[in-house]
Short mmCIF file of C-alpha atoms and ligand atoms in Angstrom, two decimals:
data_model
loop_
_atom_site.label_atom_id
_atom_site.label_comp_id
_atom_site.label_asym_id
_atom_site.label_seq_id
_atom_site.Cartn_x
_atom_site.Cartn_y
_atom_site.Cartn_z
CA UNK A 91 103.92 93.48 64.95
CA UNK A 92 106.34 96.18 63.94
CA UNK A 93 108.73 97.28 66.89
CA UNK A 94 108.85 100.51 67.34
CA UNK A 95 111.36 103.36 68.44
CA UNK A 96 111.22 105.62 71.57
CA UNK A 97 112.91 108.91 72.46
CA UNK A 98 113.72 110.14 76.02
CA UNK A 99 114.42 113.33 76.59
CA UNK A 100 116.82 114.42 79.49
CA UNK A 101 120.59 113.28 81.13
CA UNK A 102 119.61 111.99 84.55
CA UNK A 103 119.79 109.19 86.62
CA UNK A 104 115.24 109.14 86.22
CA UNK A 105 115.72 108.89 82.41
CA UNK A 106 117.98 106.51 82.70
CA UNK A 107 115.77 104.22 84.26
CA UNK A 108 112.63 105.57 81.87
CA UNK A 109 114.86 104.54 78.76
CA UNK A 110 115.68 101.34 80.71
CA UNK A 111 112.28 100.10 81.64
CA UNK A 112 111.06 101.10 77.78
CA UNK A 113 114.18 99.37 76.62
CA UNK A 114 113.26 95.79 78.35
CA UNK A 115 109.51 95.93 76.48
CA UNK A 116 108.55 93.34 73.74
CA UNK A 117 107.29 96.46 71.87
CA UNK A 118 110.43 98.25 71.41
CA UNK A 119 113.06 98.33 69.39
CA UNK A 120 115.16 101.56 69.41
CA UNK A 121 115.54 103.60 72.88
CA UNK A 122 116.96 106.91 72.21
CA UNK A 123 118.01 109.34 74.86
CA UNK A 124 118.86 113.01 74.09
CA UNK A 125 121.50 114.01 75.26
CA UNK A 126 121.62 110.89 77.76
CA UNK A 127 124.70 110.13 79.26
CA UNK A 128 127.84 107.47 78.63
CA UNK A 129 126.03 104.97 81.20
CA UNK A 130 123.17 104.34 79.13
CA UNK A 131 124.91 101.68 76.47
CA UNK A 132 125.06 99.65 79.70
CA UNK A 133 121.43 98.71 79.22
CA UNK A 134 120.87 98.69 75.34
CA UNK A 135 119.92 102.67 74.90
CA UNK A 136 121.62 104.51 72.30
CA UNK A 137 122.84 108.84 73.88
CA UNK A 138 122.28 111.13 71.37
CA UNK A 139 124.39 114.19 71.59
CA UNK A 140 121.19 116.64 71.26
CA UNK A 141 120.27 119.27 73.90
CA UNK A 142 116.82 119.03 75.59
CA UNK A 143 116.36 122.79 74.70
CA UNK A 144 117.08 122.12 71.23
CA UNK A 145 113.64 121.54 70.32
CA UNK A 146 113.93 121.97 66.54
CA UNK A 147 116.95 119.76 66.64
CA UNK A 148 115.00 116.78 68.30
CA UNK A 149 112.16 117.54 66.00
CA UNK A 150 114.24 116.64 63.02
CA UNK A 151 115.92 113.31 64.70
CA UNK A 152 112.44 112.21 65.81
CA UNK A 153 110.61 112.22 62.46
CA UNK A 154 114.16 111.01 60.96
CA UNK A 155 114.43 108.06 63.18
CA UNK A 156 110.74 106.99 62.80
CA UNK A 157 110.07 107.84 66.93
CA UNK A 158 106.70 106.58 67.58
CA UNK A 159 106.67 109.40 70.48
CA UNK A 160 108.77 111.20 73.09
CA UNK A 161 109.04 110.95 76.74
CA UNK A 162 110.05 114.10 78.39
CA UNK A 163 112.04 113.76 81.45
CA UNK A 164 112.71 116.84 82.84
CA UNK A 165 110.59 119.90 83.47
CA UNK A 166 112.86 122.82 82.32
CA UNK A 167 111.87 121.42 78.49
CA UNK A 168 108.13 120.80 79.63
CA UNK A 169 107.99 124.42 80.91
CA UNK A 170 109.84 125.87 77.92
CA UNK A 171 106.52 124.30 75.76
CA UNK A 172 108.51 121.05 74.08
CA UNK A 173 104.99 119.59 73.60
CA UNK A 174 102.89 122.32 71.81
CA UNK A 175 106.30 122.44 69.63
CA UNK A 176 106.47 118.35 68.75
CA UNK A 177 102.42 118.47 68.72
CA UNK A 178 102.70 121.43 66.25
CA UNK A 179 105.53 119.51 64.31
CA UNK A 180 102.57 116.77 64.43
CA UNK A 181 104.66 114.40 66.57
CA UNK A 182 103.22 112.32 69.44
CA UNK A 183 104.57 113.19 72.93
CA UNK A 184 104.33 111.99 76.65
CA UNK A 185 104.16 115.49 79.10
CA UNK A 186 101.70 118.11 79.62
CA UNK A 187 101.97 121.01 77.47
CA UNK A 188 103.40 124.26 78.77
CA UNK A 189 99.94 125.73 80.16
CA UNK A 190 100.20 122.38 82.94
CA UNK A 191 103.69 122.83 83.76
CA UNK A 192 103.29 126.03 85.08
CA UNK A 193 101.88 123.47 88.02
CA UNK A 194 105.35 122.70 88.34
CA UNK A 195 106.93 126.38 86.71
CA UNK A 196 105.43 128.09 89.58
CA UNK A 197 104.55 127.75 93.06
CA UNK A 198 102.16 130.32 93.22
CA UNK A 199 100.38 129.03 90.11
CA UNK A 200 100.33 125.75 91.43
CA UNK A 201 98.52 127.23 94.73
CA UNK A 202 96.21 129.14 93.32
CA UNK A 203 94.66 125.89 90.98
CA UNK A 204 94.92 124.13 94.42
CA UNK A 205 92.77 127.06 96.25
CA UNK A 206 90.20 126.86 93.03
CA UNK A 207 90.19 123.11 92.70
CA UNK A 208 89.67 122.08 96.22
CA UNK A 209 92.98 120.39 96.77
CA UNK A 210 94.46 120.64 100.51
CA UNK A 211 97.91 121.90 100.81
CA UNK A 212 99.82 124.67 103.43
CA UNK A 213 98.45 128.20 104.10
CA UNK A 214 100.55 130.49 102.31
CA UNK A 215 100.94 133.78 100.87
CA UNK A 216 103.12 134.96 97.66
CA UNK A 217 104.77 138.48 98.29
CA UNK A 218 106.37 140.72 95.84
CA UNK A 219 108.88 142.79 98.06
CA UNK A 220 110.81 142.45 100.75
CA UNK A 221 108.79 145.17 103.41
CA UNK A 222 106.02 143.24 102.82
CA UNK A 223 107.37 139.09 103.13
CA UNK A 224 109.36 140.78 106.49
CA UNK A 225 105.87 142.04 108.23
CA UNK A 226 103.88 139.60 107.45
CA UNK A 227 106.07 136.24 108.11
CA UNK A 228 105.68 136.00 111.84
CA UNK A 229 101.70 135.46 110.87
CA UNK A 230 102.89 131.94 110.34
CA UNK A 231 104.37 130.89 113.20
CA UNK A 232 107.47 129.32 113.27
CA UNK A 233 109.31 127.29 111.75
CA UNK A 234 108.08 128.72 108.98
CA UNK A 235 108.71 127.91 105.39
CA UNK A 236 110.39 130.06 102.69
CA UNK A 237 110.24 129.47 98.94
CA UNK A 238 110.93 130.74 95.88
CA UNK A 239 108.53 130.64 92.98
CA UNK A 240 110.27 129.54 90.08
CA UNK A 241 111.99 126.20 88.95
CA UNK A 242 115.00 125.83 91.72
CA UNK A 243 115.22 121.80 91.11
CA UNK A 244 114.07 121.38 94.49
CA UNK A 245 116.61 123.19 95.90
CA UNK A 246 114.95 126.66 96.32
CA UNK A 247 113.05 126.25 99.60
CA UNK A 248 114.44 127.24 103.31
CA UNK A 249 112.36 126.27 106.34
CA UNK A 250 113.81 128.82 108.63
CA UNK A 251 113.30 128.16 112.42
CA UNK A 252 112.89 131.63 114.12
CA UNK A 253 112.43 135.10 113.06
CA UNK A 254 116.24 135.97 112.47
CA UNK A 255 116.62 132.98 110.44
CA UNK A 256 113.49 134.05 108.51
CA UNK A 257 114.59 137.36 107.96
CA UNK A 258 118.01 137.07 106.99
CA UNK A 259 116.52 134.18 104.49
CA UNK A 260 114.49 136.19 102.89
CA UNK A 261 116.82 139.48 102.66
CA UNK A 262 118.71 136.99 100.53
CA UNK A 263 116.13 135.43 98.42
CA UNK A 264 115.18 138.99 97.19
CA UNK A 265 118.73 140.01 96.77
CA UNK A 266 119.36 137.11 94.95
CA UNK A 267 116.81 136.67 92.33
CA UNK A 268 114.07 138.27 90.63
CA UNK A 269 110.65 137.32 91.28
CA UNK A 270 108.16 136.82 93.83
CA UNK A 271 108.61 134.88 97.49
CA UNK A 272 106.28 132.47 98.64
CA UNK A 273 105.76 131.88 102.24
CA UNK A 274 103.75 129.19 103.66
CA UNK A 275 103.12 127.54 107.10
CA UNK A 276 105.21 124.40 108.07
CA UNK A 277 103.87 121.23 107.66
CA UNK A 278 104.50 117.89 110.06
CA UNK A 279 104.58 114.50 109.11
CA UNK A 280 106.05 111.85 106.77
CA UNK A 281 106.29 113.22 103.47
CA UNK A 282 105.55 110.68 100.42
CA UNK A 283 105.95 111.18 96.25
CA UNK A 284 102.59 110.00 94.59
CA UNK A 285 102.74 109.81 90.90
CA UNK A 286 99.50 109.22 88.62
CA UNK A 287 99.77 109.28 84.96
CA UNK A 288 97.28 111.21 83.62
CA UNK A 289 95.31 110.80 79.94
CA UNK A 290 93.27 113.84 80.45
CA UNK A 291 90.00 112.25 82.89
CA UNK A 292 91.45 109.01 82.89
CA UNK A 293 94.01 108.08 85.06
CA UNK A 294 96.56 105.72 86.65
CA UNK A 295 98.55 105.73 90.04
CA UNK A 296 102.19 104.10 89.58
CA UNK A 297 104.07 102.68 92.38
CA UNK A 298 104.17 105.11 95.89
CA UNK A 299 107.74 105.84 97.15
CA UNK A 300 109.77 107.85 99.94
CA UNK A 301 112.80 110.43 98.79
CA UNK A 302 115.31 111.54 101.25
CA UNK A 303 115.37 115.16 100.07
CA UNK A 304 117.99 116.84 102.79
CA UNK A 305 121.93 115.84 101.98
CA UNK A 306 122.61 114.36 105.58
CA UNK A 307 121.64 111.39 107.44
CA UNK A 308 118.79 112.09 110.01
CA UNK A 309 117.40 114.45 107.35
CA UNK A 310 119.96 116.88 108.56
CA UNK A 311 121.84 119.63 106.09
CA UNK A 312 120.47 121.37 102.66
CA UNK A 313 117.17 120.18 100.27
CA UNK A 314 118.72 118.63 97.36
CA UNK A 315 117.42 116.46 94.18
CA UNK A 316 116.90 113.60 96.67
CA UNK A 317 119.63 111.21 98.16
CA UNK A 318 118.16 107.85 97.61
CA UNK A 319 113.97 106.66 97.39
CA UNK A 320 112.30 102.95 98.21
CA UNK A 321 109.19 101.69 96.98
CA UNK A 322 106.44 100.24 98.52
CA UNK A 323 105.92 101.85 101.60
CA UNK A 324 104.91 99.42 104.05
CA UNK A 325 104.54 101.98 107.13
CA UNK A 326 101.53 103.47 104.81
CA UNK A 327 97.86 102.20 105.50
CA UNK A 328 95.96 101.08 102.32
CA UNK A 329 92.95 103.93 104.52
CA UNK A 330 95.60 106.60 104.31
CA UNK A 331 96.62 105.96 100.75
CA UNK A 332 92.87 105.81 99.62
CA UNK A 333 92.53 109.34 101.38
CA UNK A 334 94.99 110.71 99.42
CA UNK A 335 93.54 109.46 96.43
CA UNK A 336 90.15 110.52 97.64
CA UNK A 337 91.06 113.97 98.68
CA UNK A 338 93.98 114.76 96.71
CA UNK A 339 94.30 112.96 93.49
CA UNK A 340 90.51 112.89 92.62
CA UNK A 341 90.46 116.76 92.87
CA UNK A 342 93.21 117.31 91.04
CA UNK A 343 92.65 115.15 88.17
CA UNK A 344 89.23 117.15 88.22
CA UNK A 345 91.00 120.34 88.04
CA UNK A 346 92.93 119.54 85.38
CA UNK A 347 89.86 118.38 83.22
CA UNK A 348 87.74 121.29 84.14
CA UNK A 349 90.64 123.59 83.65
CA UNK A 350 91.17 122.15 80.26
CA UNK A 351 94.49 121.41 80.63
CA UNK A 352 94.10 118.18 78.38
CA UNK A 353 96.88 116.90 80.41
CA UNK A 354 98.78 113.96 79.15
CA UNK A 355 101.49 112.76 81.47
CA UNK A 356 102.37 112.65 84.98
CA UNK A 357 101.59 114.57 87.61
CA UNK A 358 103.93 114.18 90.51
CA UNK A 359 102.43 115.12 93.42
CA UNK A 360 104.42 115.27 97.05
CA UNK A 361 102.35 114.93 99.46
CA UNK A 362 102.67 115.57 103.59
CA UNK A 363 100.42 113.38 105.71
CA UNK A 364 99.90 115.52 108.69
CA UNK A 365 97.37 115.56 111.46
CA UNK A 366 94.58 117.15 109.19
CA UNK A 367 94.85 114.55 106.39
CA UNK A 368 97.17 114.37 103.22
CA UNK A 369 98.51 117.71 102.06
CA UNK A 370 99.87 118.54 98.75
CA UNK A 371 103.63 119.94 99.52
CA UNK A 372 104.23 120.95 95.69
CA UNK A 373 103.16 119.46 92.21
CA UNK A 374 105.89 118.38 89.67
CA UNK A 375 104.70 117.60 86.19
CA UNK A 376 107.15 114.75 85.71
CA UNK A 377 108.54 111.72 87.35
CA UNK A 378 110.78 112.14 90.35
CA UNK A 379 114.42 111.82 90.47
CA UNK A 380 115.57 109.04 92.27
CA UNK A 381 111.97 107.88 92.78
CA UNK A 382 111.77 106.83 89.32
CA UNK A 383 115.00 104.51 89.46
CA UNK A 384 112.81 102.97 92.45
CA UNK A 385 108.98 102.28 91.54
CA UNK A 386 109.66 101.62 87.57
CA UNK A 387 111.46 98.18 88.20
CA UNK A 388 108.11 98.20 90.51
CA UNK A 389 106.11 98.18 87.44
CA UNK A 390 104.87 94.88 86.29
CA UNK A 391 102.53 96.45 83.52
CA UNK A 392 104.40 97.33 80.38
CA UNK A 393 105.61 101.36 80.97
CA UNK A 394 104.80 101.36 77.00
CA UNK A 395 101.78 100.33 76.85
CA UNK A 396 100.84 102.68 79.75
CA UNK A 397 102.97 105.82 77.32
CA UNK A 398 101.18 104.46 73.80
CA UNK A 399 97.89 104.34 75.06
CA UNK A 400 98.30 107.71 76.36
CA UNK A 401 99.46 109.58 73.78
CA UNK A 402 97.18 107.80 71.80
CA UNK A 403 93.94 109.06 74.12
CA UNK A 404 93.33 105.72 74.22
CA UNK A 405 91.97 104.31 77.63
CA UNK A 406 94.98 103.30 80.08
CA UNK A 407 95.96 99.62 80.62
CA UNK A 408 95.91 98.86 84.56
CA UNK A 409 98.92 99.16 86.65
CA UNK A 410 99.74 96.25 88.04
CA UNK A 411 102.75 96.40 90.81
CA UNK A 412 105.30 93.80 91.47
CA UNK A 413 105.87 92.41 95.22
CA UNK A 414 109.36 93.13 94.99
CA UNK A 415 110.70 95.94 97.12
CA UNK A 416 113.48 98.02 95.53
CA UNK A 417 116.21 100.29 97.57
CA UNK A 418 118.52 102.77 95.94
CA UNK A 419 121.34 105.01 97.10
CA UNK A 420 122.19 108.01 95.59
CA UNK A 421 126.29 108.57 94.87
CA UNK A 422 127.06 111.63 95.07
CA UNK A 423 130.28 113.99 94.47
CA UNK A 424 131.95 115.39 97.51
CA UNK A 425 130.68 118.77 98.53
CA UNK A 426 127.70 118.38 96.70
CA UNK A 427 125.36 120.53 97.35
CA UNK A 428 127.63 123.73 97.72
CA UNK A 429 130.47 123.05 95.62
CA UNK A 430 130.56 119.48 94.68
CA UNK A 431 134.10 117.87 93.32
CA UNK A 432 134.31 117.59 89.74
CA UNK A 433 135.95 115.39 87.34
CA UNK A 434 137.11 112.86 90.12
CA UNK A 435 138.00 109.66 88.60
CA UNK A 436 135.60 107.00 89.47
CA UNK A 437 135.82 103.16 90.00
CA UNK A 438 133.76 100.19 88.36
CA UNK A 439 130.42 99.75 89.50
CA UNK A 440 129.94 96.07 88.49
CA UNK A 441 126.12 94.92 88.04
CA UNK A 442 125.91 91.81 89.57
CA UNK A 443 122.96 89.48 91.72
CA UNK A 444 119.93 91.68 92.47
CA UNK A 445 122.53 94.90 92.05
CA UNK A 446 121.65 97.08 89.66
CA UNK A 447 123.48 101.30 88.61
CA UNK A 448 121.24 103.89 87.17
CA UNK A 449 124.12 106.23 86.25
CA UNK A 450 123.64 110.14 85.76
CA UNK A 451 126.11 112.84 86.26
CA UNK A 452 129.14 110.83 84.60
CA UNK A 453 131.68 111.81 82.16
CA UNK A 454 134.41 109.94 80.53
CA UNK A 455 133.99 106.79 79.02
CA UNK A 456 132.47 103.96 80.64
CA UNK A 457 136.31 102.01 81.12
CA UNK A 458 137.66 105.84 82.56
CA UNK A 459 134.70 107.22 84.14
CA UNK A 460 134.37 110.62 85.83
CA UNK A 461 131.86 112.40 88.25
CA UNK A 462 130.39 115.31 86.62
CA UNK A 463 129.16 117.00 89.68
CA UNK A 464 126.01 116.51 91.63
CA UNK A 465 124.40 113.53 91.45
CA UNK A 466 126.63 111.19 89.76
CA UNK A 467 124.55 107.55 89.90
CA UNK A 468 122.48 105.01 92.14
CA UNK A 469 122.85 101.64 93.07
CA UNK A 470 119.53 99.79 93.32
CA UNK A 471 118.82 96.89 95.12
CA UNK A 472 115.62 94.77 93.91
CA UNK A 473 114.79 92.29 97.08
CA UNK A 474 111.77 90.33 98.72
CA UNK A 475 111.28 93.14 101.08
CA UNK A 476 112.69 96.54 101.74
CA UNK A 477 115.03 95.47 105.21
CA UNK A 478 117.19 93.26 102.57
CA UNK A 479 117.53 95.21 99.59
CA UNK A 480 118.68 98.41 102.13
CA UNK A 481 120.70 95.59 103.39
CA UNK A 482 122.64 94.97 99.82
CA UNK A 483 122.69 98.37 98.99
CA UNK A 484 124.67 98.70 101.75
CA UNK A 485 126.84 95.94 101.57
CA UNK A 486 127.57 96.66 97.68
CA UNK A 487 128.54 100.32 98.57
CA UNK A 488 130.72 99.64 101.61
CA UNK A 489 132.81 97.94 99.44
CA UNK A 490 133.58 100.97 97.04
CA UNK A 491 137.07 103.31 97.64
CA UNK A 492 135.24 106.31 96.40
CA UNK A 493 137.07 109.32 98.57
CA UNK A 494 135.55 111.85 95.95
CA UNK A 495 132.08 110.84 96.47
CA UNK A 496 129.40 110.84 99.87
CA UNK A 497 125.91 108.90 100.16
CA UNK A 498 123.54 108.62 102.96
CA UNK A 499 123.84 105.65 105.37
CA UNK A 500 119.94 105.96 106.32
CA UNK A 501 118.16 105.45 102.60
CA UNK A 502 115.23 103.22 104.01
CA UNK A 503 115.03 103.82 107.74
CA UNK A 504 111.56 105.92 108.10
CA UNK A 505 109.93 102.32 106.70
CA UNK A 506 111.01 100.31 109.51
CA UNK A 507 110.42 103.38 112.53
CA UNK A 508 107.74 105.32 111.22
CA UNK A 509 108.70 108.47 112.94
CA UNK A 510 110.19 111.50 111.46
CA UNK A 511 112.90 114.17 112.82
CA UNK A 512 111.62 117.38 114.25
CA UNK A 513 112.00 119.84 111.49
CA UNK A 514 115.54 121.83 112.03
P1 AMP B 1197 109.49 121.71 97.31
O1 AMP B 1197 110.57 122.26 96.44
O2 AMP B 1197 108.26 122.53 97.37
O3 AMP B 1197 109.30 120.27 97.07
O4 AMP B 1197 110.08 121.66 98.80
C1 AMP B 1197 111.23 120.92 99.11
C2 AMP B 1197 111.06 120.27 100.46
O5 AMP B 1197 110.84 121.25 101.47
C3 AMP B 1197 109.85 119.37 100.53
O6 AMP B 1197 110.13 118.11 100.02
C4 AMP B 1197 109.59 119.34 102.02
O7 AMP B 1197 110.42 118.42 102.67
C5 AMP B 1197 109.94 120.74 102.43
N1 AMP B 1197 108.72 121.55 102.45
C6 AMP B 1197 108.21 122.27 101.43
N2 AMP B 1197 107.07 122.89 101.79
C7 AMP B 1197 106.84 122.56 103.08
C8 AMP B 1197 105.82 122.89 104.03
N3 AMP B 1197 104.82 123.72 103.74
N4 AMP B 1197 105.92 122.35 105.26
C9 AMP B 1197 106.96 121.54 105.60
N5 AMP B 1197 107.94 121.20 104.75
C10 AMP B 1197 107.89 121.70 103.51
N1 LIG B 1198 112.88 113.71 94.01
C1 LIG B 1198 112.39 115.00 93.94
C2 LIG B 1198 112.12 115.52 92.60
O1 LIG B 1198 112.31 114.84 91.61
O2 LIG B 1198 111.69 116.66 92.52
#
């Protein structure tokens, strides 16, 4: 059998661990990432210095390079229509074109399909001015949440605990940026990332996992991209997780087929189990970063097979998950989310035992490395259960000097006390 090459497209710490999983198959030879970053080398894949925007410039290194297909990391290049490009360029591709990722694109977009398709998520309402969102947003009780409905990375939604806090919020959003506000009712109870890769009807659900999306331990401070993830979720009961595949996934996949979509890739779907049942919080039409680092070294079917069969319309091979439980902590730069440091030099981040670094936001070289702001890597731990890989996580980063950089002390916590912090 001829091996074949793979291109990734995206910078981050998720397709670092995309290229890395693709990179350990049988079936592959070449694992390119555009533009990557200077960690990747670390586990066999080969940066190139393309931008993800630059569609016509990855066009020309895919069909020079002999790329079997192209896994799309990130949503900005999903939304901006890289897939009707490379399937107009006739070149095989793993994301949904850029119809889908409006699912992800836009909040209200992503509502409304939920309202037509059946799929259970927060009341909500989208307004277009500001009179309007300010007389209408104590009809939601409080707290009550505020978002904005374009891509924000995550970072674009306030829950704002009492009517000054709501209005000053949303004097701010408009002032801000252009656009329409989205306000919805607050939702209570653990939150979980579900992600099911999707070959039009047929369909797959990859490993479950937890993100820590607010900066702070205890949940505390600003959303960000996510602070650190675990997979599996023990606190989760097989009935629950059937419900949300019963009353949340099934729809959806529905949806997407009666919608034509002819969706090929994943859907991401974070989900709220509350009192009433599952929830959908928002839909992402990608994997999750950290999440990914997390439930891909999960994965005991090969991810290529799973991608090739795909893009192929061919009918997806089972996914078959691994008993191990994995644990990672995001390292992030000082100040991050505000005004993170940049440029800080960093130390070595040996890989060693059942240690493993997904790096992302670095710079440099990999013997002088530098934080690039944000989220700079994540150190995995891949254990017989979840207490002892939080437990070497830990114990690998308390041994870092890293004054320039801040990570959570609590990545793991919710599995062992399945309770969750009032919402502040
Ligand atoms: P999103 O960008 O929609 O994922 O929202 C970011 C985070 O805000 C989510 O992960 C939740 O923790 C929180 N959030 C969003 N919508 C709601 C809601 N309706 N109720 C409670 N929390 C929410
Ligand atoms: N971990 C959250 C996200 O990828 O959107």
């Amino acid at each position: 059998m001829t091996l074949q090459n793979v291109l990734v497209i995206g910078n981050g710490g998720r397709e670092f661990a995309i290229a890395k999983k693709l990179k350990q198959s049988p079936k592959v030879d070449h694992v390119y990432c555009a533009p990557g970053n200077v960690g990747m080398p670390t586990v066999g894949v080969e940066p190139v210095a393309i931008e993800e925007l630059d569609f016509a410039g990855l066009i020309k290194f895919a069909q020079e390079h002999q790329v079997a297909w192209t896994f799309v990391g990130p949503e900005d290049a999903l939304v901006a229509g890289i897939v009707d490009e490379f399937q107009t360029a006739g070149l095989k591709i793993f994301g949904p074109n850029a119809r889908a990722a409006q699912l992800e694109g836009s909040k209200e977009y992503a509502l409304s399909f939920m309202n037509k398709y059946g799929v259970p998520t927060a009341k909500h309402l989208a307004f277009e001015n500001e009179a309007e969102a300010l007389t209408h947003v104590a009809d939601f009780g409080f707290p009550v949440v505020l978002k904005l409905d374009g891509l924000a990375g995550g970072k674009g939604v306030v829950i704002a605990s009492d009517q000054a806090d709501a209005e000053a919020t949303i004097k701010e959003m408009f002032a801000d940026h252009t656009g329409r506000l989205v306000i919805e009712e607050c939702l209570v109870g653990p939150e979980y990332s579900m992600f099911v890769l999707i070959e039009n009807g047929d369909y797959q659900i990859l490993p479950m996992a937890q993100d820590h999306k607010r900066a702070y331990d205890g949940d505390k401070g600003p959303n960000t991209g996510g602070m650190g993830a675990y997979s599996p979720l023990p606190q989760l009961s097989e009935f629950d997780r059937q419900r949300m595949v019963e009353e949340v996934v099934e729809p959806s996949v529905k949806g997407l087929v009666d919608g034509e979509y002819d969706y090929h890739g994943i859907l991401y779907i974070g989900l709220m189990l509350t009192e009433d049942g599952p929830k959908v919080i928002e839909y992402n039409v990608r994997l999750g970063d950290p999440e990914t680092q997390v439930i891909l070294p999960r994965l005991a079917t090969d991810l290529f097979d799973l991608v090739d069969a795909c893009v192929n319309d061919q009918p997806l091979p089972e996914v078959v998950e691994k008993e191990d439980a994995v644990l990672g902590v995001v390292v992030a730069s000082k100040g991050y989310l505000q005004k993170p440091v940049k440029n800080q030099a960093l130390g070595k981040f040996p890989v060693a035992g059942n240690i493993t670094v997904d790096y992302a936001n670095v710079a440099g070289s990999l013997a002088d490395l530098h934080g690039a702001g944000g989220r700079l890597l994540m150190v995995i731990a891949t254990a017989s259960d979840l207490k002892q890989a939080q437990q070497d996580v830990y114990a690998y980063l308390d041994q870092l000097e890293e004054p320039e950089c801040f990570w959570r002390q609590d990545i793991g916590e919710k599995a062992f006390n399945d309770v969750w912090p009032e919402i502040s």
